Amino acid sequence: MTKPDKITDKVRLQDAQTLAQGYSPAIRAMEIASIVSFVALEGVLAYKLWSTHHTGPWLLTLAVVLGYLAADFVSGFVHWMGDTWGSTEMPVLGKAFIRPFREHHVDEKAITRHDFVETNGNNCLVSLPVAALAVAVPLNGPGWVFLAAFLGAMIFWVMATNQFHKWSHLDQPPALIHFLQRVHLILPPDHHRIHHTAPFNQYYCITVGWMNRPLRMIHFFPLMERLITFVTGQLPRQDDIGTEAAQALVAVDDATQVPVLQAAKELLKASAEEPAATVSSRPVP
């Protein structure tokens, strides 16, 4: 069986220049429209929340904090999807969404050369349906207000994720950004560097990174990969790191017992080996 430390020798990444050329004028126009639409929807939502008498400071604070955690998870899930599945040759999705993930593994400093539109346009685009839903929520009670505020906060942090991500790759970020990274209120460079170790299969959450360790402890992404491979037959990360490395990584993952699965097997085995219970009887006087 291939050892984990040998998988990196098999990684075959795509050409950085070819991936960079995939950023077309049509994609840029779509991103500009997405940013304008996103800002407009968030502005409408902020006005609605400000105008309702059900809004309170503690409710909004809780919504913002929980929205931050949710955004971190969403960033990880979307990042995992973009890194793990699909191909840059797919229509629309390949060039607009999957290509940036592949480019980032080949040239992780490329994001530092992107302007505001290229950095944040994609996240605004994927956030538009949730933004529209948040605006549509009727603010006729505290529960509805919390839901709208939570959704609005979550997608605001989702929108900010790539900016935080970009800052984590700067050699010399601004002093305030460096302080926020150092106290781990946004994504720290050292924390994110774990993800940029081939074969790029861990620490996907890139808003702040708080969710990375809990998700790793429960083997969330490996379990999801096994499920998707079982259902579809697709090989994780095949387009990103090459078929040989992807197959070697799957072999290692399959040979690794996930703790929750191991515990379940041990319980089933213990139940099967347990002798049948006997009915106790009173001693004969």
Tab-separated table of C-alpha atoms in Angstrom:
chain	number	residue	atom	x	y	z
A	1	MET	CA	0.000	0.000	0.000
A	2	THR	CA	1.212	3.508	-0.785
A	3	LYS	CA	2.410	5.407	2.282
A	4	PRO	CA	0.840	8.868	2.872
A	5	ASP	CA	4.208	10.632	2.653
A	6	LYS	CA	4.783	9.143	-0.820
A	7	ILE	CA	1.529	10.442	-2.297
A	8	THR	CA	3.009	13.891	-2.837
A	9	ASP	CA	5.526	12.336	-5.238
A	10	LYS	CA	2.621	11.283	-7.452
A	11	VAL	CA	0.852	14.669	-7.526
A	12	ARG	CA	0.591	16.077	-11.050
A	13	LEU	CA	-0.789	19.631	-11.093
A	14	GLN	CA	-2.125	21.511	-14.117
A	15	ASP	CA	-0.348	24.326	-15.942
A	16	ALA	CA	-0.621	27.632	-14.068
A	17	GLN	CA	-0.587	29.842	-17.171
A	18	THR	CA	-3.357	27.872	-18.866
A	19	LEU	CA	-5.506	28.077	-15.745
A	20	ALA	CA	-4.928	31.828	-15.402
A	21	GLN	CA	-5.989	32.394	-19.021
A	22	GLY	CA	-9.357	30.852	-18.214
A	23	TYR	CA	-10.442	34.115	-16.566
A	24	SER	CA	-12.389	35.589	-19.471
A	25	PRO	CA	-14.104	38.988	-19.985
A	26	ALA	CA	-17.479	37.235	-19.795
A	27	ILE	CA	-16.657	35.813	-16.353
A	28	ARG	CA	-15.476	39.248	-15.173
A	29	ALA	CA	-18.709	40.900	-16.370
A	30	MET	CA	-20.696	38.244	-14.497
A	31	GLU	CA	-18.686	38.919	-11.349
A	32	ILE	CA	-19.206	42.691	-11.533
A	33	ALA	CA	-22.957	42.185	-11.924
A	34	SER	CA	-22.910	39.765	-8.984
A	35	ILE	CA	-21.105	42.246	-6.708
A	36	VAL	CA	-23.546	45.045	-7.564
A	37	SER	CA	-26.558	42.759	-7.009
A	38	PHE	CA	-25.148	41.423	-3.738
A	39	VAL	CA	-24.473	44.888	-2.306
A	40	ALA	CA	-27.971	46.024	-3.318
A	41	LEU	CA	-29.651	43.051	-1.625
A	42	GLU	CA	-27.594	43.410	1.542
A	43	GLY	CA	-28.450	47.118	1.619
A	44	VAL	CA	-32.177	46.368	1.340
A	45	LEU	CA	-31.895	43.789	4.123
A	46	ALA	CA	-30.016	46.198	6.409
A	47	TYR	CA	-32.708	48.840	5.847
A	48	LYS	CA	-35.496	46.354	6.649
A	49	LEU	CA	-33.744	45.199	9.837
A	50	TRP	CA	-33.140	48.793	10.927
A	51	SER	CA	-36.789	49.687	10.358
A	52	THR	CA	-38.411	46.857	12.319
A	53	HIS	CA	-39.177	47.224	16.029
A	54	HIS	CA	-38.381	43.528	16.620
A	55	THR	CA	-34.644	44.138	16.184
A	56	GLY	CA	-32.456	44.192	19.328
A	57	PRO	CA	-28.677	44.458	19.855
A	58	TRP	CA	-28.310	41.019	21.468
A	59	LEU	CA	-30.354	39.332	18.765
A	60	LEU	CA	-28.266	40.924	16.026
A	61	THR	CA	-24.982	40.145	17.839
A	62	LEU	CA	-25.941	36.481	18.160
A	63	ALA	CA	-26.944	36.371	14.492
A	64	VAL	CA	-23.605	37.872	13.423
A	65	VAL	CA	-21.530	35.441	15.544
A	66	LEU	CA	-23.469	32.354	14.473
A	67	GLY	CA	-23.378	33.624	10.906
A	68	TYR	CA	-19.571	33.790	11.174
A	69	LEU	CA	-19.378	30.143	12.267
A	70	ALA	CA	-21.822	29.103	9.559
A	71	ALA	CA	-19.819	30.996	6.932
A	72	ASP	CA	-16.652	29.203	8.026
A	73	PHE	CA	-18.384	25.849	7.525
A	74	VAL	CA	-19.874	26.932	4.188
A	75	SER	CA	-16.460	28.147	3.012
A	76	GLY	CA	-15.005	24.758	3.889
A	77	PHE	CA	-17.768	22.818	2.192
A	78	VAL	CA	-17.614	24.876	-1.014
A	79	HIS	CA	-13.801	24.805	-0.961
A	80	TRP	CA	-13.863	21.021	-0.566
A	81	MET	CA	-16.335	20.674	-3.440
A	82	GLY	CA	-14.208	22.895	-5.690
A	83	ASP	CA	-10.956	21.113	-4.794
A	84	THR	CA	-12.311	17.579	-4.905
A	85	TRP	CA	-14.910	17.176	-7.637
A	86	GLY	CA	-15.484	18.222	-11.233
A	87	SER	CA	-13.152	19.407	-13.965
A	88	THR	CA	-11.992	22.719	-15.398
A	89	GLU	CA	-13.408	21.511	-18.726
A	90	MET	CA	-16.995	21.461	-17.461
A	91	PRO	CA	-19.301	24.007	-19.185
A	92	VAL	CA	-19.728	27.264	-17.219
A	93	LEU	CA	-18.914	25.778	-13.802
A	94	GLY	CA	-15.484	24.596	-14.939
A	95	LYS	CA	-14.182	28.027	-15.961
A	96	ALA	CA	-16.110	30.173	-13.501
A	97	PHE	CA	-15.863	28.131	-10.280
A	98	ILE	CA	-13.552	25.114	-10.480
A	99	ARG	CA	-10.684	26.811	-12.350
A	100	PRO	CA	-9.824	29.241	-9.486
A	101	PHE	CA	-9.438	26.346	-7.044
A	102	ARG	CA	-7.104	24.468	-9.385
A	103	GLU	CA	-5.097	27.638	-10.104
A	104	HIS	CA	-4.682	28.333	-6.402
A	105	HIS	CA	-2.962	24.997	-5.777
A	106	VAL	CA	-0.585	25.564	-8.695
A	107	ASP	CA	0.148	29.216	-7.863
A	108	GLU	CA	-1.035	30.104	-4.378
A	109	LYS	CA	0.287	33.670	-4.714
A	110	ALA	CA	-1.937	34.325	-7.746
A	111	ILE	CA	-4.772	35.401	-5.441
A	112	THR	CA	-2.594	38.242	-4.107
A	113	ARG	CA	-2.453	39.657	-7.644
A	114	HIS	CA	-6.227	39.587	-8.117
A	115	ASP	CA	-8.171	42.841	-7.823
A	116	PHE	CA	-11.338	43.253	-5.760
A	117	VAL	CA	-13.642	41.969	-8.511
A	118	GLU	CA	-11.687	38.802	-9.282
A	119	THR	CA	-11.158	38.120	-5.582
A	120	ASN	CA	-14.770	38.514	-4.435
A	121	GLY	CA	-16.993	38.145	-7.491
A	122	ASN	CA	-17.496	34.386	-7.252
A	123	ASN	CA	-18.542	34.503	-3.611
A	124	CYS	CA	-21.048	37.264	-4.333
A	125	LEU	CA	-22.524	35.190	-7.143
A	126	VAL	CA	-23.068	32.064	-5.048
A	127	SER	CA	-24.510	34.202	-2.213
A	128	LEU	CA	-27.228	35.852	-4.317
A	129	PRO	CA	-29.963	33.197	-3.784
A	130	VAL	CA	-29.472	33.319	0.001
A	131	ALA	CA	-29.437	37.130	-0.081
A	132	ALA	CA	-32.740	37.143	-1.965
A	133	LEU	CA	-34.193	34.677	0.565
A	134	ALA	CA	-33.071	36.854	3.495
A	135	VAL	CA	-34.730	39.911	1.953
A	136	ALA	CA	-37.929	37.919	1.379
A	137	VAL	CA	-38.226	36.800	5.027
A	138	PRO	CA	-41.210	38.556	6.687
A	139	LEU	CA	-39.984	40.519	9.703
A	140	ASN	CA	-43.135	40.084	11.773
A	141	GLY	CA	-41.553	38.563	14.875
A	142	PRO	CA	-38.190	38.156	16.678
A	143	GLY	CA	-37.684	34.662	15.269
A	144	TRP	CA	-38.084	35.842	11.682
A	145	VAL	CA	-35.860	38.839	12.337
A	146	PHE	CA	-33.166	36.536	13.718
A	147	LEU	CA	-33.428	34.261	10.675
A	148	ALA	CA	-33.108	37.169	8.246
A	149	ALA	CA	-30.195	38.661	10.216
A	150	PHE	CA	-28.450	35.284	10.451
A	151	LEU	CA	-28.753	34.657	6.708
A	152	GLY	CA	-27.602	38.186	5.929
A	153	ALA	CA	-24.619	37.925	8.290
A	154	MET	CA	-23.659	34.487	7.017
A	155	ILE	CA	-23.515	35.549	3.370
A	156	PHE	CA	-21.705	38.778	4.292
A	157	TRP	CA	-18.953	36.662	5.869
A	158	VAL	CA	-19.088	34.258	2.927
A	159	MET	CA	-18.538	37.256	0.639
A	160	ALA	CA	-15.595	38.360	2.817
A	161	THR	CA	-14.039	34.886	2.855
A	162	ASN	CA	-11.899	35.269	-0.260
A	163	GLN	CA	-10.642	38.630	0.995
A	164	PHE	CA	-9.579	37.005	4.276
A	165	HIS	CA	-8.087	34.191	2.216
A	166	LYS	CA	-6.159	36.654	0.048
A	167	TRP	CA	-4.768	38.423	3.111
A	168	SER	CA	-3.533	35.083	4.499
A	169	HIS	CA	-1.261	34.764	1.438
A	170	LEU	CA	0.221	38.277	1.612
A	171	ASP	CA	3.848	38.412	2.658
A	172	GLN	CA	3.281	41.683	4.524
A	173	PRO	CA	-0.412	42.314	5.302
A	174	PRO	CA	-1.497	45.666	6.775
A	175	ALA	CA	-0.895	46.025	10.517
A	176	LEU	CA	-4.576	45.712	11.487
A	177	ILE	CA	-5.014	42.611	9.303
A	178	HIS	CA	-1.880	41.053	10.798
A	179	PHE	CA	-3.251	41.655	14.306
A	180	LEU	CA	-6.607	40.028	13.441
A	181	GLN	CA	-4.739	37.049	11.977
A	182	ARG	CA	-2.499	36.764	15.029
A	183	VAL	CA	-5.474	36.603	17.419
A	184	HIS	CA	-7.253	34.241	14.980
A	185	LEU	CA	-10.274	36.426	14.297
A	186	ILE	CA	-9.684	35.971	10.558
A	187	LEU	CA	-7.781	33.239	8.707
A	188	PRO	CA	-4.129	33.075	9.937
A	189	PRO	CA	-1.381	32.215	7.386
A	190	ASP	CA	0.170	29.427	9.500
A	191	HIS	CA	-3.205	27.771	9.993
A	192	HIS	CA	-4.057	27.954	6.288
A	193	ARG	CA	-0.615	26.684	5.268
A	194	ILE	CA	-1.707	23.208	6.418
A	195	HIS	CA	-4.140	23.101	3.518
A	196	HIS	CA	-1.411	24.013	1.027
A	197	THR	CA	0.496	20.818	1.685
A	198	ALA	CA	-0.058	18.361	-1.181
A	199	PRO	CA	-2.391	16.537	-1.707
A	200	PHE	CA	-4.496	19.473	-0.400
A	201	ASN	CA	-7.051	17.291	1.417
A	202	GLN	CA	-7.510	18.982	4.798
A	203	TYR	CA	-8.304	22.312	6.510
A	204	TYR	CA	-10.716	23.556	3.845
A	205	CYS	CA	-12.451	26.228	5.988
A	206	ILE	CA	-11.008	29.614	5.021
A	207	THR	CA	-13.192	32.316	6.563
A	208	VAL	CA	-11.547	32.039	9.961
A	209	GLY	CA	-10.628	28.345	10.200
A	210	TRP	CA	-12.326	27.652	13.537
A	211	MET	CA	-14.276	24.723	12.066
A	212	ASN	CA	-11.262	22.899	10.637
A	213	ARG	CA	-10.258	20.934	13.723
A	214	PRO	CA	-13.811	19.825	14.687
A	215	LEU	CA	-14.524	18.687	11.126
A	216	ARG	CA	-11.217	16.826	10.996
A	217	MET	CA	-11.904	15.122	14.333
A	218	ILE	CA	-15.155	13.626	13.021
A	219	HIS	CA	-13.620	12.843	9.587
A	220	PHE	CA	-16.400	14.835	7.944
A	221	PHE	CA	-14.868	15.289	4.494
A	222	PRO	CA	-13.382	11.768	4.105
A	223	LEU	CA	-16.780	10.311	4.995
A	224	MET	CA	-18.477	12.566	2.441
A	225	GLU	CA	-15.953	11.493	-0.193
A	226	ARG	CA	-16.580	7.819	0.489
A	227	LEU	CA	-20.308	8.358	0.210
A	228	ILE	CA	-20.069	10.257	-3.081
A	229	THR	CA	-17.621	7.747	-4.547
A	230	PHE	CA	-19.912	4.881	-3.503
A	231	VAL	CA	-22.927	6.540	-5.153
A	232	THR	CA	-21.280	7.966	-8.299
A	233	GLY	CA	-18.050	6.021	-8.758
A	234	GLN	CA	-16.152	9.317	-9.188
A	235	LEU	CA	-12.563	9.569	-7.915
A	236	PRO	CA	-11.886	12.491	-5.506
A	237	ARG	CA	-9.297	15.078	-6.658
A	238	GLN	CA	-8.597	13.270	-9.939
A	239	ASP	CA	-8.693	16.490	-12.000
A	240	ASP	CA	-6.637	18.429	-9.461
A	241	ILE	CA	-3.704	16.162	-8.573
A	242	GLY	CA	-3.855	13.485	-11.274
A	243	THR	CA	-5.264	9.961	-11.418
A	244	GLU	CA	-2.276	8.172	-9.863
A	245	ALA	CA	-2.086	10.412	-6.794
A	246	ALA	CA	-5.876	10.391	-6.379
A	247	GLN	CA	-5.974	6.576	-6.482
A	248	ALA	CA	-3.106	6.347	-3.980
A	249	LEU	CA	-4.877	8.754	-1.623
A	250	VAL	CA	-8.130	6.780	-1.822
A	251	ALA	CA	-6.198	3.595	-1.004
A	252	VAL	CA	-4.738	5.211	2.117
A	253	ASP	CA	-8.123	6.588	3.192
A	254	ASP	CA	-9.793	3.206	2.695
A	255	ALA	CA	-7.157	1.529	4.841
A	256	THR	CA	-7.630	4.049	7.644
A	257	GLN	CA	-10.293	3.149	10.141
A	258	VAL	CA	-12.459	6.175	10.890
A	259	PRO	CA	-12.993	6.157	14.706
A	260	VAL	CA	-16.783	6.340	14.553
A	261	LEU	CA	-16.911	3.460	12.060
A	262	GLN	CA	-14.428	1.430	14.094
A	263	ALA	CA	-16.489	1.958	17.254
A	264	ALA	CA	-19.663	0.888	15.449
A	265	LYS	CA	-17.987	-2.300	14.180
A	266	GLU	CA	-16.717	-3.133	17.663
A	267	LEU	CA	-20.190	-2.672	19.139
A	268	LEU	CA	-21.725	-4.931	16.487
A	269	LYS	CA	-19.036	-7.559	17.063
A	270	ALA	CA	-19.554	-7.434	20.831
A	271	SER	CA	-23.310	-7.808	20.397
A	272	ALA	CA	-22.864	-10.844	18.155
A	273	GLU	CA	-20.481	-12.555	20.579
A	274	GLU	CA	-22.525	-11.839	23.698
A	275	PRO	CA	-24.161	-15.063	24.947
A	276	ALA	CA	-27.918	-15.227	25.019
A	277	ALA	CA	-29.345	-13.953	28.250
A	278	THR	CA	-30.647	-16.654	30.531
A	279	VAL	CA	-33.760	-16.294	32.640
A	280	SER	CA	-32.837	-16.340	36.310
A	281	SER	CA	-34.826	-18.554	38.650
A	282	ARG	CA	-35.281	-18.471	42.386
A	283	PRO	CA	-33.442	-21.111	44.387
A	284	VAL	CA	-35.568	-24.026	45.500
A	285	PRO	CA	-36.168	-23.794	49.249
